[in-house]
Amino acid sequence: MKIAVYPGSFDPMTNGHLDVVARAAAVFDRVVFAVLVNPRKSEPIFPTDVRLAVIREAVDECCPADVAARIDVESFDGLTVEFCRTCGANFVVRGLRAISDFESELQMAHMNRKLDPEVDTVFFMSALEHSYLSSSLVKEIATFGGDVTQMVPAAVARRLAARIPSL
Ligand code: PNS
């Protein structure tokens, strides 16, 4: 059984993340959407439990049932490779939007492989229509009352609207 972990902050999840996880689920038997509990990142727009719930909702609403059934949503702290071990995963999935992502992703992939040679990283190129998206920009736009409904799954848009009354 080929298991992959898709780690990230996902604060909030975007349509780009949803696209990557759905494509990863076409390649792997099981994909674990892994939300990092990251005390270094101050002021998340959603606490971890809300991020987990919203990702689960989005996956169930947007993916066919047989695909959604193979996508788990969990949180983790500590090293990604350790979480991979816990899940029995030999693969990390990451999305690449542009050349600017490449350097840090290359470094992380090499570092993770150094930490655990059994864990390899598989990259999915972002779909062109999502290549400009980032969680931090979505967060900023939403915070200032801008319309992000084209950028995030409906489940995320609903939670943002509840969190930010001006939306
Ligand atoms: O969504 P992000 O913030 O780009 O995700 C970054 C993430 C969570 C993949 C990375 O920070 C990570 O793996 N953190 C866990 C700690 C760890 O394993 N650090 C070493 C990475 S080489």
PDB file of C-alpha atoms and ligand atoms in Angstrom:
ATOM      1  CA  MET A   1       0.000   0.000   0.000  1.00  0.00           C
ATOM      2  CA  LYS A   2       1.490   3.350  -1.070  1.00  0.00           C
ATOM      3  CA  ILE A   3       0.823   6.039   1.533  1.00  0.00           C
ATOM      4  CA  ALA A   4       1.723   9.733   1.172  1.00  0.00           C
ATOM      5  CA  VAL A   5       1.650  12.581   3.657  1.00  0.00           C
ATOM      6  CA  TYR A   6       0.703  16.042   2.358  1.00  0.00           C
ATOM      7  CA  PRO A   7       2.037  18.379   5.061  1.00  0.00           C
ATOM      8  CA  GLY A   8       1.444  22.104   5.398  1.00  0.00           C
ATOM      9  CA  SER A   9       0.021  24.931   7.412  1.00  0.00           C
ATOM     10  CA  PHE A  10      -3.172  25.175   5.334  1.00  0.00           C
ATOM     11  CA  ASP A  11      -4.207  28.409   7.033  1.00  0.00           C
ATOM     12  CA  PRO A  12      -6.472  28.466   5.158  1.00  0.00           C
ATOM     13  CA  MET A  13      -6.669  25.664   2.634  1.00  0.00           C
ATOM     14  CA  THR A  14      -6.999  26.959  -0.940  1.00  0.00           C
ATOM     15  CA  ASN A  15      -8.290  25.526  -4.211  1.00  0.00           C
ATOM     16  CA  GLY A  16      -4.632  24.855  -5.051  1.00  0.00           C
ATOM     17  CA  HIS A  17      -4.277  22.530  -2.065  1.00  0.00           C
ATOM     18  CA  LEU A  18      -7.499  20.736  -2.961  1.00  0.00           C
ATOM     19  CA  ASP A  19      -6.268  20.200  -6.514  1.00  0.00           C
ATOM     20  CA  VAL A  20      -2.943  18.786  -5.316  1.00  0.00           C
ATOM     21  CA  VAL A  21      -4.497  16.367  -2.807  1.00  0.00           C
ATOM     22  CA  ALA A  22      -7.022  15.088  -5.363  1.00  0.00           C
ATOM     23  CA  ARG A  23      -4.237  14.463  -7.897  1.00  0.00           C
ATOM     24  CA  ALA A  24      -2.109  12.778  -5.234  1.00  0.00           C
ATOM     25  CA  ALA A  25      -5.051  10.514  -4.407  1.00  0.00           C
ATOM     26  CA  ALA A  26      -5.012   9.355  -8.032  1.00  0.00           C
ATOM     27  CA  VAL A  27      -1.422   8.147  -7.547  1.00  0.00           C
ATOM     28  CA  PHE A  28      -1.344   6.885  -3.935  1.00  0.00           C
ATOM     29  CA  ASP A  29      -3.615   4.410  -2.134  1.00  0.00           C
ATOM     30  CA  ARG A  30      -3.955   6.738   0.855  1.00  0.00           C
ATOM     31  CA  VAL A  31      -3.074  10.404   1.319  1.00  0.00           C
ATOM     32  CA  VAL A  32      -2.869  12.029   4.744  1.00  0.00           C
ATOM     33  CA  PHE A  33      -3.604  15.761   4.679  1.00  0.00           C
ATOM     34  CA  ALA A  34      -1.307  16.719   7.558  1.00  0.00           C
ATOM     35  CA  VAL A  35      -1.908  20.060   9.268  1.00  0.00           C
ATOM     36  CA  LEU A  36       1.142  21.323  11.120  1.00  0.00           C
ATOM     37  CA  VAL A  37       0.447  22.632  14.596  1.00  0.00           C
ATOM     38  CA  ASN A  38       2.914  25.462  14.277  1.00  0.00           C
ATOM     39  CA  PRO A  39       3.519  27.558  17.356  1.00  0.00           C
ATOM     40  CA  ARG A  40       6.059  29.698  15.403  1.00  0.00           C
ATOM     41  CA  LYS A  41       3.375  31.090  13.111  1.00  0.00           C
ATOM     42  CA  SER A  42       1.582  33.688  15.140  1.00  0.00           C
ATOM     43  CA  GLU A  43      -2.068  34.585  14.745  1.00  0.00           C
ATOM     44  CA  PRO A  44      -3.421  31.848  12.500  1.00  0.00           C
ATOM     45  CA  ILE A  45      -6.734  32.777  10.902  1.00  0.00           C
ATOM     46  CA  PHE A  46      -8.129  29.396  12.017  1.00  0.00           C
ATOM     47  CA  PRO A  47      -7.054  27.302  15.007  1.00  0.00           C
ATOM     48  CA  THR A  48      -5.921  23.759  14.207  1.00  0.00           C
ATOM     49  CA  ASP A  49      -9.258  22.088  15.025  1.00  0.00           C
ATOM     50  CA  VAL A  50     -11.129  24.403  12.648  1.00  0.00           C
ATOM     51  CA  ARG A  51      -8.521  23.865   9.909  1.00  0.00           C
ATOM     52  CA  LEU A  52      -8.979  20.105  10.260  1.00  0.00           C
ATOM     53  CA  ALA A  53     -12.774  20.335  10.161  1.00  0.00           C
ATOM     54  CA  VAL A  54     -12.810  22.679   7.195  1.00  0.00           C
ATOM     55  CA  ILE A  55     -10.390  20.513   5.166  1.00  0.00           C
ATOM     56  CA  ARG A  56     -12.495  17.425   5.879  1.00  0.00           C
ATOM     57  CA  GLU A  57     -15.637  19.269   4.775  1.00  0.00           C
ATOM     58  CA  ALA A  58     -13.978  20.586   1.612  1.00  0.00           C
ATOM     59  CA  VAL A  59     -12.603  17.173   0.623  1.00  0.00           C
ATOM     60  CA  ASP A  60     -15.973  15.494   1.220  1.00  0.00           C
ATOM     61  CA  GLU A  61     -17.849  18.190  -0.712  1.00  0.00           C
ATOM     62  CA  CYS A  62     -15.468  18.484  -3.661  1.00  0.00           C
ATOM     63  CA  CYS A  63     -13.991  15.036  -4.277  1.00  0.00           C
ATOM     64  CA  PRO A  64     -15.844  11.962  -5.505  1.00  0.00           C
ATOM     65  CA  ALA A  65     -16.760   9.707  -2.538  1.00  0.00           C
ATOM     66  CA  ASP A  66     -14.252   6.959  -3.479  1.00  0.00           C
ATOM     67  CA  VAL A  67     -11.436   9.543  -3.598  1.00  0.00           C
ATOM     68  CA  ALA A  68     -12.490  11.325  -0.375  1.00  0.00           C
ATOM     69  CA  ALA A  69     -12.540   7.949   1.406  1.00  0.00           C
ATOM     70  CA  ARG A  70      -8.804   7.560   0.722  1.00  0.00           C
ATOM     71  CA  ILE A  71      -7.897  11.023   2.037  1.00  0.00           C
ATOM     72  CA  ASP A  72      -7.379  11.326   5.798  1.00  0.00           C
ATOM     73  CA  VAL A  73      -7.071  14.641   7.607  1.00  0.00           C
ATOM     74  CA  GLU A  74      -4.831  14.787  10.664  1.00  0.00           C
ATOM     75  CA  SER A  75      -2.724  17.251  12.615  1.00  0.00           C
ATOM     76  CA  PHE A  76       0.891  16.782  13.635  1.00  0.00           C
ATOM     77  CA  ASP A  77       3.702  18.549  15.378  1.00  0.00           C
ATOM     78  CA  GLY A  78       7.406  17.851  15.207  1.00  0.00           C
ATOM     79  CA  LEU A  79       9.160  16.527  12.131  1.00  0.00           C
ATOM     80  CA  THR A  80       7.300  15.625   8.968  1.00  0.00           C
ATOM     81  CA  VAL A  81       9.452  12.483   8.534  1.00  0.00           C
ATOM     82  CA  GLU A  82       8.473  11.314  12.023  1.00  0.00           C
ATOM     83  CA  PHE A  83       4.820  11.821  11.195  1.00  0.00           C
ATOM     84  CA  CYS A  84       5.395   9.855   7.967  1.00  0.00           C
ATOM     85  CA  ARG A  85       6.746   6.981  10.076  1.00  0.00           C
ATOM     86  CA  THR A  86       3.658   7.127  12.311  1.00  0.00           C
ATOM     87  CA  CYS A  87       1.438   6.872   9.232  1.00  0.00           C
ATOM     88  CA  GLY A  88       3.518   4.206   7.488  1.00  0.00           C
ATOM     89  CA  ALA A  89       4.102   6.684   4.645  1.00  0.00           C
ATOM     90  CA  ASN A  90       7.140   6.600   2.357  1.00  0.00           C
ATOM     91  CA  PHE A  91       6.186   9.717   0.427  1.00  0.00           C
ATOM     92  CA  VAL A  92       5.715  13.409   1.092  1.00  0.00           C
ATOM     93  CA  VAL A  93       3.551  15.315  -1.389  1.00  0.00           C
ATOM     94  CA  ARG A  94       4.124  19.005  -2.091  1.00  0.00           C
ATOM     95  CA  GLY A  95       2.779  21.411  -4.687  1.00  0.00           C
ATOM     96  CA  LEU A  96       5.045  23.627  -6.795  1.00  0.00           C
ATOM     97  CA  ARG A  97       3.538  26.856  -8.087  1.00  0.00           C
ATOM     98  CA  ALA A  98       6.504  28.682  -9.557  1.00  0.00           C
ATOM     99  CA  ILE A  99      10.265  28.694  -9.729  1.00  0.00           C
ATOM    100  CA  SER A 100      10.252  30.774  -6.537  1.00  0.00           C
ATOM    101  CA  ASP A 101       8.929  27.729  -4.639  1.00  0.00           C
ATOM    102  CA  PHE A 102      11.640  25.501  -6.011  1.00  0.00           C
ATOM    103  CA  GLU A 103      14.602  26.493  -3.885  1.00  0.00           C
ATOM    104  CA  SER A 104      12.993  26.014  -0.498  1.00  0.00           C
ATOM    105  CA  GLU A 105      11.157  22.873  -1.629  1.00  0.00           C
ATOM    106  CA  LEU A 106      14.383  21.366  -2.973  1.00  0.00           C
ATOM    107  CA  GLN A 107      16.088  22.070   0.323  1.00  0.00           C
ATOM    108  CA  MET A 108      13.241  20.529   2.327  1.00  0.00           C
ATOM    109  CA  ALA A 109      13.086  17.447   0.096  1.00  0.00           C
ATOM    110  CA  HIS A 110      16.836  16.847   0.458  1.00  0.00           C
ATOM    111  CA  MET A 111      16.703  17.496   4.189  1.00  0.00           C
ATOM    112  CA  ASN A 112      13.791  15.114   4.717  1.00  0.00           C
ATOM    113  CA  ARG A 113      15.586  12.426   2.715  1.00  0.00           C
ATOM    114  CA  LYS A 114      18.688  12.974   4.827  1.00  0.00           C
ATOM    115  CA  LEU A 115      16.621  12.623   7.988  1.00  0.00           C
ATOM    116  CA  ASP A 116      14.926   9.502   6.659  1.00  0.00           C
ATOM    117  CA  PRO A 117      16.172   7.932   3.406  1.00  0.00           C
ATOM    118  CA  GLU A 118      12.932   5.926   3.268  1.00  0.00           C
ATOM    119  CA  VAL A 119      10.881   9.095   2.725  1.00  0.00           C
ATOM    120  CA  ASP A 120      10.908  10.593  -0.756  1.00  0.00           C
ATOM    121  CA  THR A 121       9.134  13.765  -1.914  1.00  0.00           C
ATOM    122  CA  VAL A 122       6.792  13.823  -4.886  1.00  0.00           C
ATOM    123  CA  PHE A 123       5.912  17.194  -6.424  1.00  0.00           C
ATOM    124  CA  PHE A 124       2.781  18.143  -8.272  1.00  0.00           C
ATOM    125  CA  MET A 125       2.887  21.234 -10.453  1.00  0.00           C
ATOM    126  CA  SER A 126       0.022  23.513  -9.461  1.00  0.00           C
ATOM    127  CA  ALA A 127      -2.722  23.773 -12.026  1.00  0.00           C
ATOM    128  CA  LEU A 128      -2.180  26.960 -14.020  1.00  0.00           C
ATOM    129  CA  GLU A 129      -5.404  28.511 -12.712  1.00  0.00           C
ATOM    130  CA  HIS A 130      -4.167  28.070  -9.118  1.00  0.00           C
ATOM    131  CA  SER A 131      -0.548  29.020  -9.605  1.00  0.00           C
ATOM    132  CA  TYR A 132      -1.019  32.541  -8.211  1.00  0.00           C
ATOM    133  CA  LEU A 133      -2.768  31.373  -5.028  1.00  0.00           C
ATOM    134  CA  SER A 134      -1.242  31.394  -1.581  1.00  0.00           C
ATOM    135  CA  SER A 135      -2.773  30.977   1.861  1.00  0.00           C
ATOM    136  CA  SER A 136      -1.085  34.126   3.115  1.00  0.00           C
ATOM    137  CA  LEU A 137      -2.551  36.280   0.312  1.00  0.00           C
ATOM    138  CA  VAL A 138      -5.993  34.727   0.759  1.00  0.00           C
ATOM    139  CA  LYS A 139      -5.744  35.451   4.481  1.00  0.00           C
ATOM    140  CA  GLU A 140      -4.738  39.059   3.843  1.00  0.00           C
ATOM    141  CA  ILE A 141      -7.464  39.672   1.245  1.00  0.00           C
ATOM    142  CA  ALA A 142     -10.141  38.111   3.466  1.00  0.00           C
ATOM    143  CA  THR A 143      -8.972  40.081   6.488  1.00  0.00           C
ATOM    144  CA  PHE A 144      -9.528  43.314   4.536  1.00  0.00           C
ATOM    145  CA  GLY A 145     -12.967  42.208   3.392  1.00  0.00           C
ATOM    146  CA  GLY A 146     -11.993  41.191  -0.167  1.00  0.00           C
ATOM    147  CA  ASP A 147     -13.750  38.457  -2.120  1.00  0.00           C
ATOM    148  CA  VAL A 148     -11.885  35.140  -1.972  1.00  0.00           C
ATOM    149  CA  THR A 149     -14.736  32.866  -3.037  1.00  0.00           C
ATOM    150  CA  GLN A 150     -12.992  31.974  -6.318  1.00  0.00           C
ATOM    151  CA  MET A 151      -9.799  31.042  -4.465  1.00  0.00           C
ATOM    152  CA  VAL A 152     -10.939  28.662  -1.733  1.00  0.00           C
ATOM    153  CA  PRO A 153     -13.361  25.727  -1.430  1.00  0.00           C
ATOM    154  CA  ALA A 154     -16.896  26.715  -0.382  1.00  0.00           C
ATOM    155  CA  ALA A 155     -16.364  25.178   3.073  1.00  0.00           C
ATOM    156  CA  VAL A 156     -13.433  27.537   3.653  1.00  0.00           C
ATOM    157  CA  ALA A 157     -15.349  30.544   2.309  1.00  0.00           C
ATOM    158  CA  ARG A 158     -18.198  29.795   4.757  1.00  0.00           C
ATOM    159  CA  ARG A 159     -15.816  29.647   7.729  1.00  0.00           C
ATOM    160  CA  LEU A 160     -14.044  32.822   6.621  1.00  0.00           C
ATOM    161  CA  ALA A 161     -17.386  34.612   6.377  1.00  0.00           C
ATOM    162  CA  ALA A 162     -18.256  33.469   9.902  1.00  0.00           C
ATOM    163  CA  ARG A 163     -14.844  34.555  11.210  1.00  0.00           C
ATOM    164  CA  ILE A 164     -14.736  37.924   9.407  1.00  0.00           C
ATOM    165  CA  PRO A 165     -18.123  39.661   9.678  1.00  0.00           C
ATOM    166  CA  SER A 166     -17.307  42.193   6.909  1.00  0.00           C
ATOM    167  CA  LEU A 167     -17.046  39.430   4.272  1.00  0.00           C
TER     168      LEU A 167
HETATM  169  O1  PNS B   1       2.397  25.178   4.242  1.00  0.00           O
HETATM  170  P1  PNS B   1       3.851  25.373   4.564  1.00  0.00           P
HETATM  171  O2  PNS B   1       3.992  26.354   5.692  1.00  0.00           O
HETATM  172  O3  PNS B   1       4.660  25.721   3.351  1.00  0.00           O
HETATM  173  O4  PNS B   1       4.403  23.947   5.081  1.00  0.00           O
HETATM  174  C1  PNS B   1       5.727  23.791   5.547  1.00  0.00           C
HETATM  175  C2  PNS B   1       5.918  22.413   6.185  1.00  0.00           C
HETATM  176  C3  PNS B   1       4.838  22.140   7.217  1.00  0.00           C
HETATM  177  C4  PNS B   1       5.851  21.342   5.122  1.00  0.00           C
HETATM  178  C5  PNS B   1       7.334  22.367   6.852  1.00  0.00           C
HETATM  179  O5  PNS B   1       7.504  23.508   7.634  1.00  0.00           O
HETATM  180  C6  PNS B   1       7.524  21.142   7.718  1.00  0.00           C
HETATM  181  O6  PNS B   1       7.675  20.040   7.228  1.00  0.00           O
HETATM  182  N1  PNS B   1       7.486  21.339   9.057  1.00  0.00           N
HETATM  183  C7  PNS B   1       7.585  20.277  10.037  1.00  0.00           C
HETATM  184  C8  PNS B   1       8.928  20.311  10.750  1.00  0.00           C
HETATM  185  C9  PNS B   1       9.987  19.665   9.887  1.00  0.00           C
HETATM  186  O7  PNS B   1       9.904  18.510   9.538  1.00  0.00           O
HETATM  187  N2  PNS B   1      10.988  20.465   9.535  1.00  0.00           N
HETATM  188  C10 PNS B   1      12.070  20.038   8.669  1.00  0.00           C
HETATM  189  C11 PNS B   1      11.647  20.162   7.219  1.00  0.00           C
HETATM  190  S1  PNS B   1      13.002  19.817   6.193  1.00  0.00           S
END
